[in-house]
mmCIF file of C-alpha atoms in Angstrom:
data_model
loop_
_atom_site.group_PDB
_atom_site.id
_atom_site.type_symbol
_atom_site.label_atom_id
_atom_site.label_comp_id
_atom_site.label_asym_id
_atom_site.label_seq_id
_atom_site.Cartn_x
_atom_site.Cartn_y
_atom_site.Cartn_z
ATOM 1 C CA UNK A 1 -29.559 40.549 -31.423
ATOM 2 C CA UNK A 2 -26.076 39.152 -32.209
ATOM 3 C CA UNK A 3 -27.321 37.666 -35.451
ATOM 4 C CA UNK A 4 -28.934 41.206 -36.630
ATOM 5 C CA UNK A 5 -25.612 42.337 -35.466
ATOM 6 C CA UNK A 6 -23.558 40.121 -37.624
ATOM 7 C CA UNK A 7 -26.276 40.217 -40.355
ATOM 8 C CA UNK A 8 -25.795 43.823 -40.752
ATOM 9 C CA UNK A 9 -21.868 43.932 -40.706
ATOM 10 C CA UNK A 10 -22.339 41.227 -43.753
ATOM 11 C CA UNK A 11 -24.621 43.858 -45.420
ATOM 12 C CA UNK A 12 -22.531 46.956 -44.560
ATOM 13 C CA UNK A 13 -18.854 45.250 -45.636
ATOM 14 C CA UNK A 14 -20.934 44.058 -49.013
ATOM 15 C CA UNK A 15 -22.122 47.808 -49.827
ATOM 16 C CA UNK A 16 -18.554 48.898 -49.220
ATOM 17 C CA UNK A 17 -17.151 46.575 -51.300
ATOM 18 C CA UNK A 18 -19.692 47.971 -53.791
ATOM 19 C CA UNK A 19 -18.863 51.244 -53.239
ATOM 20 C CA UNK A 20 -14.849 51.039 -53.843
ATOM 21 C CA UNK A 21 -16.252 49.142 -57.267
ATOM 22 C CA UNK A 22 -14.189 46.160 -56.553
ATOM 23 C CA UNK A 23 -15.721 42.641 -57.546
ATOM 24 C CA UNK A 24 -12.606 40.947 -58.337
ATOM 25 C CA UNK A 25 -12.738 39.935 -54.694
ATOM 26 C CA UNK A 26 -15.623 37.720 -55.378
ATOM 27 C CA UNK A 27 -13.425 34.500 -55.233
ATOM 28 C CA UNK A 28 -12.429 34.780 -51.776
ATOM 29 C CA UNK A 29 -15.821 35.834 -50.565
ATOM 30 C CA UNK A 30 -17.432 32.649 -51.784
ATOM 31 C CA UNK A 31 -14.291 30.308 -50.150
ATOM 32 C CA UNK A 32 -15.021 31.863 -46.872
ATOM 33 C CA UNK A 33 -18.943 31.473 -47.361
ATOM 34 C CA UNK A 34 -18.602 27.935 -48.219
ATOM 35 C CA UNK A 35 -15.609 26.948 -45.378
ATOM 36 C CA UNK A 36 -17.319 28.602 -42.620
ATOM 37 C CA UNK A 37 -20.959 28.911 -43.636
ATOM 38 C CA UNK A 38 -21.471 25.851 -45.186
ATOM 39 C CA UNK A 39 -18.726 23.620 -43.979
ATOM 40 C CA UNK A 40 -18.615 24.991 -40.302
ATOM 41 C CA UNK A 41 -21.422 26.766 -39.602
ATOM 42 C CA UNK A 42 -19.913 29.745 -38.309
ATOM 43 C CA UNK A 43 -21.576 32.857 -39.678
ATOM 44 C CA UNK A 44 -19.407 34.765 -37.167
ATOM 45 C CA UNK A 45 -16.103 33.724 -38.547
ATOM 46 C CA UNK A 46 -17.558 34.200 -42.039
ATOM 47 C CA UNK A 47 -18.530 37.875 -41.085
ATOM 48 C CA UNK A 48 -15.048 38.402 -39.867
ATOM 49 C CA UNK A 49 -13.362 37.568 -42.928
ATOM 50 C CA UNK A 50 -15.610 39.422 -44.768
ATOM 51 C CA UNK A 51 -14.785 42.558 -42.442
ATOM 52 C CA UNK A 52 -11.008 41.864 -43.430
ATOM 53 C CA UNK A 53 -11.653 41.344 -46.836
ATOM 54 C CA UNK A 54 -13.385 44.772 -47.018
ATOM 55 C CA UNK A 55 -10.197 46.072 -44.863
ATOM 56 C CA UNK A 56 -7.763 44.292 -47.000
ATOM 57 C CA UNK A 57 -9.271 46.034 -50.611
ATOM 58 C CA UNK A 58 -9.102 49.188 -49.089
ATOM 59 C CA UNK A 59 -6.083 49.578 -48.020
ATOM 60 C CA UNK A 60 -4.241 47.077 -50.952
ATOM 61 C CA UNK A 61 -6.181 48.038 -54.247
ATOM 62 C CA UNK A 62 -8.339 51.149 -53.231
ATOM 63 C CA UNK A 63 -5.451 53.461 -51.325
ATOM 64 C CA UNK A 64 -2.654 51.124 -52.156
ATOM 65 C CA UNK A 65 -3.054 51.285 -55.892
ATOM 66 C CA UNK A 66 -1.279 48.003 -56.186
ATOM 67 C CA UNK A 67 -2.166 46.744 -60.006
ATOM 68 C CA UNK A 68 -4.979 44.351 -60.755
ATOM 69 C CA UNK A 69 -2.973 41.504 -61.736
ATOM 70 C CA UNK A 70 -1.062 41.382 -58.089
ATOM 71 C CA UNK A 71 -4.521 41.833 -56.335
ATOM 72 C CA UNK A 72 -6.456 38.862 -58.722
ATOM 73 C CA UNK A 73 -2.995 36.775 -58.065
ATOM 74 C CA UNK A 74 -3.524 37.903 -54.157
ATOM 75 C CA UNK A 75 -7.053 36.799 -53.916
ATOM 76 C CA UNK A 76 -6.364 33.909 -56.140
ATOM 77 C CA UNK A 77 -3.972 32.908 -53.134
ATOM 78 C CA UNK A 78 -6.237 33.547 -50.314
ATOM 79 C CA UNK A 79 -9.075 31.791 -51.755
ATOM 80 C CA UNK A 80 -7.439 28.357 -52.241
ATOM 81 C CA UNK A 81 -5.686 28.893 -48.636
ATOM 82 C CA UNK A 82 -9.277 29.291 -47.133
ATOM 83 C CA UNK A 83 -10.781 26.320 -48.961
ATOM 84 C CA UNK A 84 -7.612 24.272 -47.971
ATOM 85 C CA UNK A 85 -6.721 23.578 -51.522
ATOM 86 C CA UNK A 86 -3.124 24.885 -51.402
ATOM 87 C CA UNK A 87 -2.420 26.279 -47.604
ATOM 88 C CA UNK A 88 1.110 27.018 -48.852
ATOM 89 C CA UNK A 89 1.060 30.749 -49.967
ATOM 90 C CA UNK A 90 4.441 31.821 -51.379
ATOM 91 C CA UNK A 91 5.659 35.489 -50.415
ATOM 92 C CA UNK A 92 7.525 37.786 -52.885
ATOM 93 C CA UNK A 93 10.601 37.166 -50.536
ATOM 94 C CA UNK A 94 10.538 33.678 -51.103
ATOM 95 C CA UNK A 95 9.556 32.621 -47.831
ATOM 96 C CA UNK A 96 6.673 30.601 -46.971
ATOM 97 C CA UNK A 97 3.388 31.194 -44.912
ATOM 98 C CA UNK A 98 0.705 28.626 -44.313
ATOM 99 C CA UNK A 99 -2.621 29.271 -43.578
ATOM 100 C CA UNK A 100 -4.996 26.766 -41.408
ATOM 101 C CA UNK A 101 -7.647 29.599 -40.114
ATOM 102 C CA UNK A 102 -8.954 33.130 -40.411
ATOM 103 C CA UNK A 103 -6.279 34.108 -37.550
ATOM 104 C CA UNK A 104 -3.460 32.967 -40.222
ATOM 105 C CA UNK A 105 -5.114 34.614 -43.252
ATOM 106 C CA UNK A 106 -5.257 38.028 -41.529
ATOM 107 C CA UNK A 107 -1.870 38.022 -40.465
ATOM 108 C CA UNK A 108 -0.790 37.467 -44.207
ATOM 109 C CA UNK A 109 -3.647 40.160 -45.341
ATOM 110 C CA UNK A 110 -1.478 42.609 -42.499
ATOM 111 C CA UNK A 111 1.671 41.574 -43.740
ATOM 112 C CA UNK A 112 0.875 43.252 -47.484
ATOM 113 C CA UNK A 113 -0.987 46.173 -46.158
ATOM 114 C CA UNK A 114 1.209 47.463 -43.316
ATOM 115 C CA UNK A 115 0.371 50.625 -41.249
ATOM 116 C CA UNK A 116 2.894 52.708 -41.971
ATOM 117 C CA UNK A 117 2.494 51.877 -45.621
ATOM 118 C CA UNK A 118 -1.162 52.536 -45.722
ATOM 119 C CA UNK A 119 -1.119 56.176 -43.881
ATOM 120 C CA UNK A 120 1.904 56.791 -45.994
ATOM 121 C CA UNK A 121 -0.536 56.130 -49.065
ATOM 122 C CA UNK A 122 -3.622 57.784 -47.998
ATOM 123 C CA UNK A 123 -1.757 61.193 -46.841
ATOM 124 C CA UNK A 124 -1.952 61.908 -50.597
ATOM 125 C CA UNK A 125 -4.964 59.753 -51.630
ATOM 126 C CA UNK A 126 -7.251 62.127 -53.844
ATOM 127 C CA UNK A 127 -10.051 60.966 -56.326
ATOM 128 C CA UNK A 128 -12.915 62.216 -58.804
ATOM 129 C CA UNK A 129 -15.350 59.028 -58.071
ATOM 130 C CA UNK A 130 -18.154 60.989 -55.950
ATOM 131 C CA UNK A 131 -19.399 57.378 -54.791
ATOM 132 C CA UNK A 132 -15.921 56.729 -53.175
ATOM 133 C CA UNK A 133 -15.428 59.853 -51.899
ATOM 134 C CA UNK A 134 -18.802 59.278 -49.794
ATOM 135 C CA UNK A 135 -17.619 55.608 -48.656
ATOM 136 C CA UNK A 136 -14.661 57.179 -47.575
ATOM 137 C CA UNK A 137 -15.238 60.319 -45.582
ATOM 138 C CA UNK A 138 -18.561 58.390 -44.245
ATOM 139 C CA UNK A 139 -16.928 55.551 -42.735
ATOM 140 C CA UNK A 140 -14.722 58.508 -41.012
ATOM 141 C CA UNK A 141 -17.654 60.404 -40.068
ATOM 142 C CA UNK A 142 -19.199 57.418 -38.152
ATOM 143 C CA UNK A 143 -16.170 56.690 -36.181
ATOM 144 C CA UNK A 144 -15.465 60.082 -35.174
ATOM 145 C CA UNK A 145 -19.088 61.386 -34.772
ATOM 146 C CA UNK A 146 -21.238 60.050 -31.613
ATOM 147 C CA UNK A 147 -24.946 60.280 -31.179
ATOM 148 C CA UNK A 148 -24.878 61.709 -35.015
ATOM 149 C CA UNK A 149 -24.901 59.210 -37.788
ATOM 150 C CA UNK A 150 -24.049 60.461 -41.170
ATOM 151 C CA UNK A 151 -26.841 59.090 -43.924
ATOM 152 C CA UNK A 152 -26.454 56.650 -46.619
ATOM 153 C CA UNK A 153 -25.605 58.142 -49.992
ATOM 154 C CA UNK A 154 -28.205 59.998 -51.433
ATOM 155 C CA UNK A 155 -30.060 63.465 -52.139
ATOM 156 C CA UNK A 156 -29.881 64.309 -49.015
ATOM 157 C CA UNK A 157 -25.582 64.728 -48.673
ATOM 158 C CA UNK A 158 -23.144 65.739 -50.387
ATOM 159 C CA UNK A 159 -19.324 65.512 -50.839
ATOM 160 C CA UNK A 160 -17.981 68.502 -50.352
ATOM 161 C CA UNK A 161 -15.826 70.482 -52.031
ATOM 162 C CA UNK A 162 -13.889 73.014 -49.453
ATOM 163 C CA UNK A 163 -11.637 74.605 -52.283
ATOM 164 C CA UNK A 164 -14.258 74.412 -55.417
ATOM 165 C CA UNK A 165 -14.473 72.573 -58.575
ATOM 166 C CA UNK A 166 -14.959 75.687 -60.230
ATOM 167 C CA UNK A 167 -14.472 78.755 -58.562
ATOM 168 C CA UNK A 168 -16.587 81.888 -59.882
ATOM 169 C CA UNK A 169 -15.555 83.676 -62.665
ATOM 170 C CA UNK A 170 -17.577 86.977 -62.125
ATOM 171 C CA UNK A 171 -16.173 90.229 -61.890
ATOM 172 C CA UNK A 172 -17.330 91.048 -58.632
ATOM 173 C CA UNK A 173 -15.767 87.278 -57.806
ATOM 174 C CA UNK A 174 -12.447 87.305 -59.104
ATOM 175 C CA UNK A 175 -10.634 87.791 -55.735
ATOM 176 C CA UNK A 176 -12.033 84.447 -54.648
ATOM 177 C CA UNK A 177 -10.243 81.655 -53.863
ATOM 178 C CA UNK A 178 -7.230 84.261 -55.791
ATOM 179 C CA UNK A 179 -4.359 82.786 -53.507
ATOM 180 C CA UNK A 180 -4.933 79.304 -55.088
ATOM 181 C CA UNK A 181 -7.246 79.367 -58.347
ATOM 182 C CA UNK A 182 -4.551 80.174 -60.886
ATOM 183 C CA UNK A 183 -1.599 77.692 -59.932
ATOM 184 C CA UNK A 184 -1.259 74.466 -61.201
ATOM 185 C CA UNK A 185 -1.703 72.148 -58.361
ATOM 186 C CA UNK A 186 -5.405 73.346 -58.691
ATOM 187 C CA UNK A 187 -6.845 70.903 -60.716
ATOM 188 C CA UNK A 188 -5.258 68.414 -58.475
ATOM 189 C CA UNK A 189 -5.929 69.647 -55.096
ATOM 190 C CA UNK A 190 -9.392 69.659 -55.266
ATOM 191 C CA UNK A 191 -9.998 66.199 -55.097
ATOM 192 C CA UNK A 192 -8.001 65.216 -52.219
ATOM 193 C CA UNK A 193 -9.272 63.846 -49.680
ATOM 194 C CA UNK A 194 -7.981 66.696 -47.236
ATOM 195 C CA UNK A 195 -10.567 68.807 -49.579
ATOM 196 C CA UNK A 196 -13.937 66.941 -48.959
ATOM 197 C CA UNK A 197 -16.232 66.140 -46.695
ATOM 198 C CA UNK A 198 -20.087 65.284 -46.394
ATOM 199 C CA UNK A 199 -22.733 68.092 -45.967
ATOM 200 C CA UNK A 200 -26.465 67.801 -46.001
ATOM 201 C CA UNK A 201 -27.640 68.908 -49.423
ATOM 202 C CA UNK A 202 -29.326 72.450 -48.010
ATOM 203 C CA UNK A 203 -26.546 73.701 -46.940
ATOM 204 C CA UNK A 204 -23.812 72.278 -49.818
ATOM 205 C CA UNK A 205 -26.641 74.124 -52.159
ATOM 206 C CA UNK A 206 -26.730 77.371 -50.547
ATOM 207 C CA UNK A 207 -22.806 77.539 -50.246
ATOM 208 C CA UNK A 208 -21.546 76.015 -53.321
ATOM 209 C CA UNK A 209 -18.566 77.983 -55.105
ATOM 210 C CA UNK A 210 -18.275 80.375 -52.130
ATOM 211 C CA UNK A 211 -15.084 81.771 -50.542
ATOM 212 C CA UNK A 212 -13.838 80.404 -47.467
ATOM 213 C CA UNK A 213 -15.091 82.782 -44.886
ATOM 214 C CA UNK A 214 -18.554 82.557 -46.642
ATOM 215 C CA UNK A 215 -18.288 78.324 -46.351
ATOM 216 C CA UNK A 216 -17.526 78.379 -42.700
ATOM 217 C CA UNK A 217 -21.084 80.441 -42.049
ATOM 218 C CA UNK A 218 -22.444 77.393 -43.674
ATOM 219 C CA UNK A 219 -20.506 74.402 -42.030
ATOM 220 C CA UNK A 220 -21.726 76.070 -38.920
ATOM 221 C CA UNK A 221 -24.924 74.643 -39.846
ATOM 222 C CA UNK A 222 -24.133 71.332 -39.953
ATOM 223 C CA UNK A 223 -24.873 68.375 -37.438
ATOM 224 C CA UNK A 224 -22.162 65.994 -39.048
ATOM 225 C CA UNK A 225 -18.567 65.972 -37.445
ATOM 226 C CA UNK A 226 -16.061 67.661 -40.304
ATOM 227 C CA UNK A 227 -18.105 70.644 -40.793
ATOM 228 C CA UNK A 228 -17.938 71.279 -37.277
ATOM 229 C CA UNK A 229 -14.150 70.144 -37.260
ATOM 230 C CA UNK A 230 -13.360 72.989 -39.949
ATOM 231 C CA UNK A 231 -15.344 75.429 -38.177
ATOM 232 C CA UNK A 232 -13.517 74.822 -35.080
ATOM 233 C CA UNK A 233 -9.997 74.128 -36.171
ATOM 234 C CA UNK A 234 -9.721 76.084 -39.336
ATOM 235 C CA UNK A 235 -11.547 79.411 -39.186
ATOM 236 C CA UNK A 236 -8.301 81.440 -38.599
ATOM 237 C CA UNK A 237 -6.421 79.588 -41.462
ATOM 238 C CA UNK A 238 -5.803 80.241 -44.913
ATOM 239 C CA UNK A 239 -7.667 77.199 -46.859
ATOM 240 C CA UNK A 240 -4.643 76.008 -49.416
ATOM 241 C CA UNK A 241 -2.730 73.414 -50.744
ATOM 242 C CA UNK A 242 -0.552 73.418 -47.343
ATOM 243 C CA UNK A 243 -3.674 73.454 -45.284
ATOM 244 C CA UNK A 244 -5.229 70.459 -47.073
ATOM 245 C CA UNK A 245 -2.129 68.180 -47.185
ATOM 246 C CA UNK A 246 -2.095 68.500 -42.946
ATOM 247 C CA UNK A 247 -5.782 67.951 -42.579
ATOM 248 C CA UNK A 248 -5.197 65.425 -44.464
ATOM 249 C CA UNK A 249 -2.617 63.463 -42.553
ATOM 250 C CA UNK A 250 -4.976 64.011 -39.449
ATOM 251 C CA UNK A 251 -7.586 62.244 -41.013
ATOM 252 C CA UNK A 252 -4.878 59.247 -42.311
ATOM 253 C CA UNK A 253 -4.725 59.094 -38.262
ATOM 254 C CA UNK A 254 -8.268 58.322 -37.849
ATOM 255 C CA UNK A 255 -8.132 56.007 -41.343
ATOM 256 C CA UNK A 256 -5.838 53.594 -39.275
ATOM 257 C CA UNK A 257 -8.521 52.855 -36.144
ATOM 258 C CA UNK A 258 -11.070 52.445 -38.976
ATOM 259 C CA UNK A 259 -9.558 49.902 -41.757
ATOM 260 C CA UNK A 260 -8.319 47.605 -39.567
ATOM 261 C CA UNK A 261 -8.527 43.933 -39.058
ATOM 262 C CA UNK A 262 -10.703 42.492 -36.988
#
């Protein structure tokens, strides 16, 4: 059971790493395959790192936004640490750090993605990529939801939009969504991550472009944990920009017990 265990955190950090669209990790994944696969035998350690390496793109490339040169020059580091070709890894304050094991590598993998750095980051994270929007709020959802499991990414879900895409333009409409729709920060707004959330497909269908007080009928619906969160915690609020920013710092909260080295 410990090797299905292990075998499907390999599987589940690989389809994450997917999902954020990041192979320039690739290098690092392959040192720590062939030092503690190949060289030590130690699937375990190997499915560790991987877990960090998943933790470490997240929080440095994904939410970070640090450029693709300093991450490639990052990895590039990592990788010949792990394979023991140059333990020496050279820090932008010109001290030194040298790595001998996993335990050393994650401390240096903390020391570039610090916590308060990280929440700081993903308070105002937003994005248009539907795929990494799902990653995202999923990975929340099955940390913060017992006994229901969100599903995979598929027909079946959908992100979310609280405060629409497109709000309705019909006459009969117009008052909709009228405290927000016409200001600038619109366009923006919408794709925070304070905005979304998963929703089985029925409901997400039946609800679409709908005012507030309409959505919440629908989220009532819903088996999955941030439906039932807005239901419960935001039914007597006014869904805006101010509303979204503090839902999402509560769920930057919950992002640190969930990207976190192992």
């Amino acid at each position: 059971w410990s090797k299905f265990r292990i075998g499907g955190d390999i599987i589940n950090n690989l389809n994450a790493i997917k999902d954020m669209d990041i192979k320039n990790c690739t290098p690092l994944i392959l040192s720590g395959a062939i030092r503690f696969i190949k060289n030590e035998n130690n699937i375990e350690e190997f499915s560790k790192l991987l877990s960090n390496i998943t933790t470490f793109c997240f929080r440095y490339f994904t939410i970070g936004g640090n450029s693709v040169s300093n991450f490639d020059k990052e990895i590039g580091n990592m990788s010949r640490a792990i394979r023991g070709i140059d333990k020496e890894i050279k820090k932008e304050d010109g001290s030194k750090i040298i790595i001998n094991n996993l335990s050393d590598l994650t401390q240096y993998m903390k020391s570039l993605t610090v916590d308060t750095i990280f929440k700081r980051n993903f308070k105002q994270f937003s994005t248009k990529s539907m795929q990494l929007a799902f990653y995202i709020i999923y990975s929340l959802e099955k940390t913060l939801r017992t006994g229901v499991v969100p599903l995979t990414h598929g027909p079946k879900q959908h992100v979310e939009h609280i405060m629409p895409k497109k709000p309705s333009k019909a006459k009969n409409r117009i008052n909709e969504w009228s405290h927000v729709r016409n200001k600038d920060e619109y366009s923006e707004y919408i794709h925070r991550l304070g905005n979304l959330m998963i929703l089985e497909s029925e409901i997400n269908e039946s609800i679409k472009n709908k005012d507030f007080k309409d959505k919440l009928e629908g989220y009532k619906e819903s088996g999955l944990y941030y439906p039932d969160d807005i239901v419960k915690n935001y039914a007597q609020s006014q869904w805006d920009f101010s509303t979204i920013e503090s839902r999402q710092e509560v769920m930057s909260n919950a992002a640190l017990n969930v990207w976190n080295y192992k």
